[in-house]
Amino acid sequence: TLLPNREYLRAHIGHWVNGSATPFSLMFIDIDNFKSVNDTHGHEFGDEVLKLIAQRLKTFGCDGRLIVREASDEFILLVNQTDEGTVRALAKELINYLSEPYLVQENQFLLSCSVGIALYPSHGQNLDALLRSADIAMYQAKKERNAYSIFDQQMQAKHLHKMKMEQRLRLAIERQNLFLVYQPQLNVNGKIYGVEALVRWQDEELGFVPPNEFIPVAESSGLMVRLGELIIEKSLI
C-alpha cells in the first residue's frame, strides 16, 4: 500500500503524544466484511482492493495528518483537529469516498467502512489508551455499518458492562446456571399441544438479565451454539 505501518506509528507517536503536543483526533478505520472479499475472490484480489483503499486514503493526507495501515483491513488517520464539527465532517467525507464503487480485474463492487474516533488527550494520553477508546467507538459504529462514532465515557461504561456480561455468561453456561420457563402453545381450538422452552438467567452479580440483553452477547461472542445445546439438554431431562 506504500503507507506507513503500525511499527512506524509506534516509533513516531512521540511527536504527537507528549507534554507540549497539540490536541489531535485518531480515526480508526475498519473495512466492513472485508474477509468476504478474500473468501470470494482470493487474497491476491483482496490485496489489489487494499491498494485502492490506500490510494483513496492518501488523498486525505496533508500537513498535520498521518495515515497508517494498522493491520490487514484496518487503517489509522491522525488529524491535528479536535473541533467536533470539523472531525464529523471529515469522517463523513472519508466514509463517502471509501464507499464509492471499486473496479478490480473488471469486477465492480461496493464496500463500506466503520470509523471509531478518539480525541487526544481527553480520550487517552498515550497510543494504547487512544486505540482502546477508538476501538470502543468502532464497536458502536459497527452496529450501523458505514458509519462513524466518537468515543464518550457512557460508551465505555456500556462496553465494560458487555464484557462483564460475556464473562459471567460463559461461566453460567459452563456451570449450567441458566434455567428454563415453559410457555404453552395452543391450537386453533384453544387446546395445549406443546410448550415452548424459554431460557432465563439469574446471575449472582448481575441479577436478572433479560434475554434481549444476553442473547445478542451470546451471538456476538460465539456462545450461541453451546447455549442452544444447554437448552436442549435441560428441556429433555
GROMACS .gro file of C-alpha atoms in nm:
model
  237
    1THR     CA    1   0.000   0.000   0.000
    2LEU     CA    2   0.307   0.226   0.039
    3LEU     CA    3   0.157   0.354   0.365
    4PRO     CA    4   0.348   0.366   0.696
    5ASN     CA    5   0.278   0.058   0.908
    6ARG     CA    6   0.200   0.005   1.276
    7GLU     CA    7   0.570  -0.014   1.367
    8TYR     CA    8   0.622   0.328   1.210
    9LEU     CA    9   0.331   0.469   1.409
   10ARG     CA   10   0.465   0.335   1.737
   11ALA     CA   11   0.813   0.463   1.661
   12HIS     CA   12   0.690   0.816   1.581
   13ILE     CA   13   0.387   0.860   1.807
   14GLY     CA   14   0.608   1.060   2.045
   15HIS     CA   15   0.583   1.353   1.802
   16TRP     CA   16   0.206   1.351   1.859
   17VAL     CA   17   0.184   1.249   2.225
   18ASN     CA   18   0.400   1.450   2.464
   19GLY     CA   19   0.367   1.721   2.724
   20SER     CA   20   0.355   2.003   2.470
   21ALA     CA   21   0.170   1.818   2.191
   22THR     CA   22  -0.122   1.979   2.010
   23PRO     CA   23  -0.458   1.805   2.063
   24PHE     CA   24  -0.550   1.573   1.775
   25SER     CA   25  -0.803   1.311   1.662
   26LEU     CA   26  -0.733   0.945   1.598
   27MET     CA   27  -0.965   0.787   1.343
   28PHE     CA   28  -0.969   0.407   1.344
   29ILE     CA   29  -1.097   0.292   1.003
   30ASP     CA   30  -1.214  -0.066   0.952
   31ILE     CA   31  -1.342  -0.202   0.621
   32ASP     CA   32  -1.672  -0.380   0.684
   33ASN     CA   33  -1.682  -0.751   0.596
   34PHE     CA   34  -1.350  -0.738   0.413
   35LYS     CA   35  -1.296  -1.108   0.489
   36SER     CA   36  -1.571  -1.187   0.238
   37VAL     CA   37  -1.363  -1.024  -0.039
   38ASN     CA   38  -1.072  -1.260   0.030
   39ASP     CA   39  -1.302  -1.559   0.072
   40THR     CA   40  -1.486  -1.489  -0.254
   41HIS     CA   41  -1.209  -1.365  -0.483
   42GLY     CA   42  -0.883  -1.477  -0.320
   43HIS     CA   43  -0.610  -1.294  -0.131
   44GLU     CA   44  -0.435  -1.154  -0.441
   45PHE     CA   45  -0.760  -0.986  -0.540
   46GLY     CA   46  -0.800  -0.863  -0.182
   47ASP     CA   47  -0.450  -0.714  -0.193
   48GLU     CA   48  -0.543  -0.514  -0.502
   49VAL     CA   49  -0.851  -0.383  -0.323
   50LEU     CA   50  -0.639  -0.276  -0.026
   51LYS     CA   51  -0.412  -0.083  -0.260
   52LEU     CA   52  -0.713   0.105  -0.400
   53ILE     CA   53  -0.836   0.180  -0.049
   54ALA     CA   54  -0.490   0.310   0.043
   55GLN     CA   55  -0.486   0.534  -0.266
   56ARG     CA   56  -0.814   0.691  -0.162
   57LEU     CA   57  -0.694   0.740   0.194
   58LYS     CA   58  -0.380   0.914   0.068
   59THR     CA   59  -0.599   1.190  -0.074
   60PHE     CA   60  -0.675   1.287   0.286
   61GLY     CA   61  -0.308   1.334   0.364
   62CYS     CA   62  -0.161   1.679   0.421
   63ASP     CA   63   0.047   1.865   0.677
   64GLY     CA   64  -0.066   1.782   1.028
   65ARG     CA   65  -0.201   1.441   0.932
   66LEU     CA   66  -0.065   1.087   0.928
   67ILE     CA   67  -0.220   0.785   0.753
   68VAL     CA   68  -0.113   0.439   0.871
   69ARG     CA   69  -0.207   0.085   0.778
   70GLU     CA   70  -0.255  -0.074   1.119
   71ALA     CA   71  -0.344  -0.427   1.005
   72SER     CA   72  -0.496  -0.613   0.710
   73ASP     CA   73  -0.807  -0.400   0.657
   74GLU     CA   74  -0.757  -0.153   0.941
   75PHE     CA   75  -0.619   0.195   0.891
   76ILE     CA   76  -0.549   0.488   1.121
   77LEU     CA   77  -0.574   0.856   1.035
   78LEU     CA   78  -0.425   1.109   1.278
   79VAL     CA   79  -0.558   1.461   1.229
   80ASN     CA   80  -0.442   1.773   1.412
   81GLN     CA   81  -0.803   1.878   1.466
   82THR     CA   82  -1.036   1.816   1.760
   83ASP     CA   83  -1.321   2.052   1.674
   84GLU     CA   84  -1.620   1.818   1.672
   85GLY     CA   85  -1.784   1.975   1.368
   86THR     CA   86  -1.463   1.950   1.165
   87VAL     CA   87  -1.398   1.592   1.277
   88ARG     CA   88  -1.752   1.482   1.195
   89ALA     CA   89  -1.739   1.642   0.851
   90LEU     CA   90  -1.406   1.471   0.777
   91ALA     CA   91  -1.540   1.132   0.892
   92LYS     CA   92  -1.844   1.166   0.666
   93GLU     CA   93  -1.627   1.267   0.370
   94LEU     CA   94  -1.395   0.973   0.433
   95ILE     CA   95  -1.681   0.722   0.458
   96ASN     CA   96  -1.847   0.854   0.142
   97TYR     CA   97  -1.526   0.831  -0.061
   98LEU     CA   98  -1.440   0.481   0.059
   99SER     CA   99  -1.796   0.372  -0.025
  100GLU     CA  100  -1.773   0.467  -0.392
  101PRO     CA  101  -1.756   0.171  -0.637
  102TYR     CA  102  -1.426  -0.017  -0.678
  103LEU     CA  103  -1.312  -0.172  -1.006
  104VAL     CA  104  -1.066  -0.460  -0.985
  105GLN     CA  105  -0.999  -0.705  -1.268
  106GLU     CA  106  -1.315  -0.587  -1.443
  107ASN     CA  107  -1.518  -0.658  -1.131
  108GLN     CA  108  -1.709  -0.366  -0.987
  109PHE     CA  109  -1.829  -0.385  -0.629
  110LEU     CA  110  -1.905  -0.175  -0.323
  111LEU     CA  111  -1.750  -0.169   0.023
  112SER     CA  112  -1.839   0.012   0.340
  113CYS     CA  113  -1.632   0.113   0.639
  114SER     CA  114  -1.679   0.195   1.005
  115VAL     CA  115  -1.482   0.466   1.184
  116GLY     CA  116  -1.414   0.492   1.556
  117ILE     CA  117  -1.280   0.828   1.674
  118ALA     CA  118  -1.085   0.916   1.988
  119LEU     CA  119  -0.954   1.260   2.086
  120TYR     CA  120  -0.616   1.332   2.245
  121PRO     CA  121  -0.573   1.396   2.534
  122SER     CA  122  -0.931   1.367   2.666
  123HIS     CA  123  -0.983   1.007   2.549
  124GLY     CA  124  -0.632   0.882   2.620
  125GLN     CA  125  -0.289   1.023   2.688
  126ASN     CA  126  -0.092   0.752   2.508
  127LEU     CA  127  -0.137   0.547   2.192
  128ASP     CA  128  -0.268   0.233   2.363
  129ALA     CA  129  -0.534   0.427   2.553
  130LEU     CA  130  -0.640   0.614   2.239
  131LEU     CA  131  -0.664   0.290   2.041
  132ARG     CA  132  -0.879   0.134   2.314
  133SER     CA  133  -1.113   0.432   2.308
  134ALA     CA  134  -1.127   0.434   1.928
  135ASP     CA  135  -1.193   0.058   1.926
  136ILE     CA  136  -1.486   0.101   2.165
  137ALA     CA  137  -1.623   0.376   1.939
  138MET     CA  138  -1.567   0.144   1.642
  139TYR     CA  139  -1.785  -0.122   1.806
  140GLN     CA  140  -2.065   0.133   1.825
  141ALA     CA  141  -2.018   0.235   1.461
  142LYS     CA  142  -2.021  -0.131   1.352
  143LYS     CA  143  -2.379  -0.162   1.475
  144GLU     CA  144  -2.486   0.067   1.189
  145ARG     CA  145  -2.216  -0.008   0.928
  146ASN     CA  146  -2.078   0.263   0.704
  147ALA     CA  147  -2.093   0.498   0.999
  148TYR     CA  148  -1.866   0.675   1.246
  149SER     CA  149  -1.879   0.719   1.621
  150ILE     CA  150  -1.689   0.947   1.859
  151PHE     CA  151  -1.590   0.793   2.191
  152ASP     CA  152  -1.754   0.906   2.514
  153GLN     CA  153  -1.749   0.782   2.873
  154GLN     CA  154  -2.101   0.641   2.857
  155MET     CA  155  -1.991   0.429   2.563
  156GLN     CA  156  -1.705   0.293   2.772
  157ALA     CA  157  -1.940   0.204   3.057
  158LYS     CA  158  -2.164   0.010   2.818
  159HIS     CA  159  -1.862  -0.166   2.670
  160LEU     CA  160  -1.732  -0.269   3.013
  161HIS     CA  161  -2.078  -0.392   3.109
  162LYS     CA  162  -2.096  -0.603   2.792
  163MET     CA  163  -1.754  -0.753   2.863
  164LYS     CA  164  -1.863  -0.832   3.218
  165MET     CA  165  -2.184  -0.989   3.091
  166GLU     CA  166  -1.993  -1.204   2.842
  167GLN     CA  167  -1.758  -1.331   3.114
  168ARG     CA  168  -2.046  -1.410   3.350
  169LEU     CA  169  -2.244  -1.576   3.070
  170ARG     CA  170  -1.953  -1.805   2.982
  171LEU     CA  171  -1.936  -1.907   3.345
  172ALA     CA  172  -2.313  -1.954   3.370
  173ILE     CA  173  -2.319  -2.181   3.063
  174GLU     CA  174  -2.024  -2.382   3.191
  175ARG     CA  175  -2.190  -2.429   3.531
  176GLN     CA  176  -2.536  -2.473   3.375
  177ASN     CA  177  -2.675  -2.194   3.589
  178LEU     CA  178  -2.935  -2.086   3.334
  179PHE     CA  179  -3.288  -2.218   3.372
  180LEU     CA  180  -3.594  -2.267   3.154
  181VAL     CA  181  -3.951  -2.148   3.171
  182TYR     CA  182  -4.221  -2.301   2.952
  183GLN     CA  183  -4.485  -2.119   2.752
  184PRO     CA  184  -4.789  -2.323   2.644
  185GLN     CA  185  -4.863  -2.350   2.272
  186LEU     CA  186  -5.231  -2.358   2.179
  187ASN     CA  187  -5.404  -2.482   1.866
  188VAL     CA  188  -5.699  -2.306   1.698
  189ASN     CA  189  -5.936  -2.478   1.941
  190GLY     CA  190  -5.752  -2.336   2.239
  191LYS     CA  191  -5.608  -2.671   2.347
  192ILE     CA  192  -5.247  -2.711   2.454
  193TYR     CA  193  -5.047  -2.917   2.206
  194GLY     CA  194  -4.697  -2.838   2.333
  195VAL     CA  195  -4.478  -2.590   2.512
  196GLU     CA  196  -4.201  -2.353   2.409
  197ALA     CA  197  -3.883  -2.366   2.618
  198LEU     CA  198  -3.752  -2.018   2.702
  199VAL     CA  199  -3.409  -1.969   2.860
  200ARG     CA  200  -3.370  -1.732   3.154
  201TRP     CA  201  -3.068  -1.613   3.351
  202GLN     CA  202  -3.039  -1.502   3.712
  203ASP     CA  203  -2.678  -1.411   3.789
  204GLU     CA  204  -2.522  -1.373   4.133
  205GLU     CA  205  -2.351  -1.046   4.039
  206LEU     CA  206  -2.566  -0.902   3.759
  207GLY     CA  207  -2.904  -1.007   3.893
  208PHE     CA  208  -3.178  -1.098   3.646
  209VAL     CA  209  -3.052  -1.044   3.293
  210PRO     CA  210  -3.333  -1.037   3.032
  211PRO     CA  211  -3.294  -1.243   2.712
  212ASN     CA  212  -3.290  -0.935   2.490
  213GLU     CA  213  -2.963  -0.842   2.662
  214PHE     CA  214  -2.775  -1.171   2.694
  215ILE     CA  215  -2.884  -1.339   2.367
  216PRO     CA  216  -2.708  -1.073   2.150
  217VAL     CA  217  -2.398  -1.114   2.368
  218ALA     CA  218  -2.412  -1.490   2.315
  219GLU     CA  219  -2.444  -1.439   1.939
  220SER     CA  220  -2.154  -1.192   1.912
  221SER     CA  221  -1.920  -1.394   2.135
  222GLY     CA  222  -1.965  -1.738   1.980
  223LEU     CA  223  -2.161  -1.879   2.275
  224MET     CA  224  -2.487  -1.939   2.091
  225VAL     CA  225  -2.416  -2.298   1.990
  226ARG     CA  226  -2.326  -2.402   2.345
  227LEU     CA  227  -2.626  -2.212   2.481
  228GLY     CA  228  -2.852  -2.393   2.234
  229GLU     CA  229  -2.708  -2.728   2.341
  230LEU     CA  230  -2.768  -2.640   2.705
  231ILE     CA  231  -3.132  -2.552   2.634
  232ILE     CA  232  -3.184  -2.885   2.456
  233GLU     CA  233  -3.019  -3.077   2.739
  234LYS     CA  234  -3.227  -2.910   3.009
  235SER     CA  235  -3.556  -2.930   2.817
  236LEU     CA  236  -3.521  -3.306   2.755
  237ILE     CA  237  -3.433  -3.407   3.110
   0.00000   0.00000   0.00000
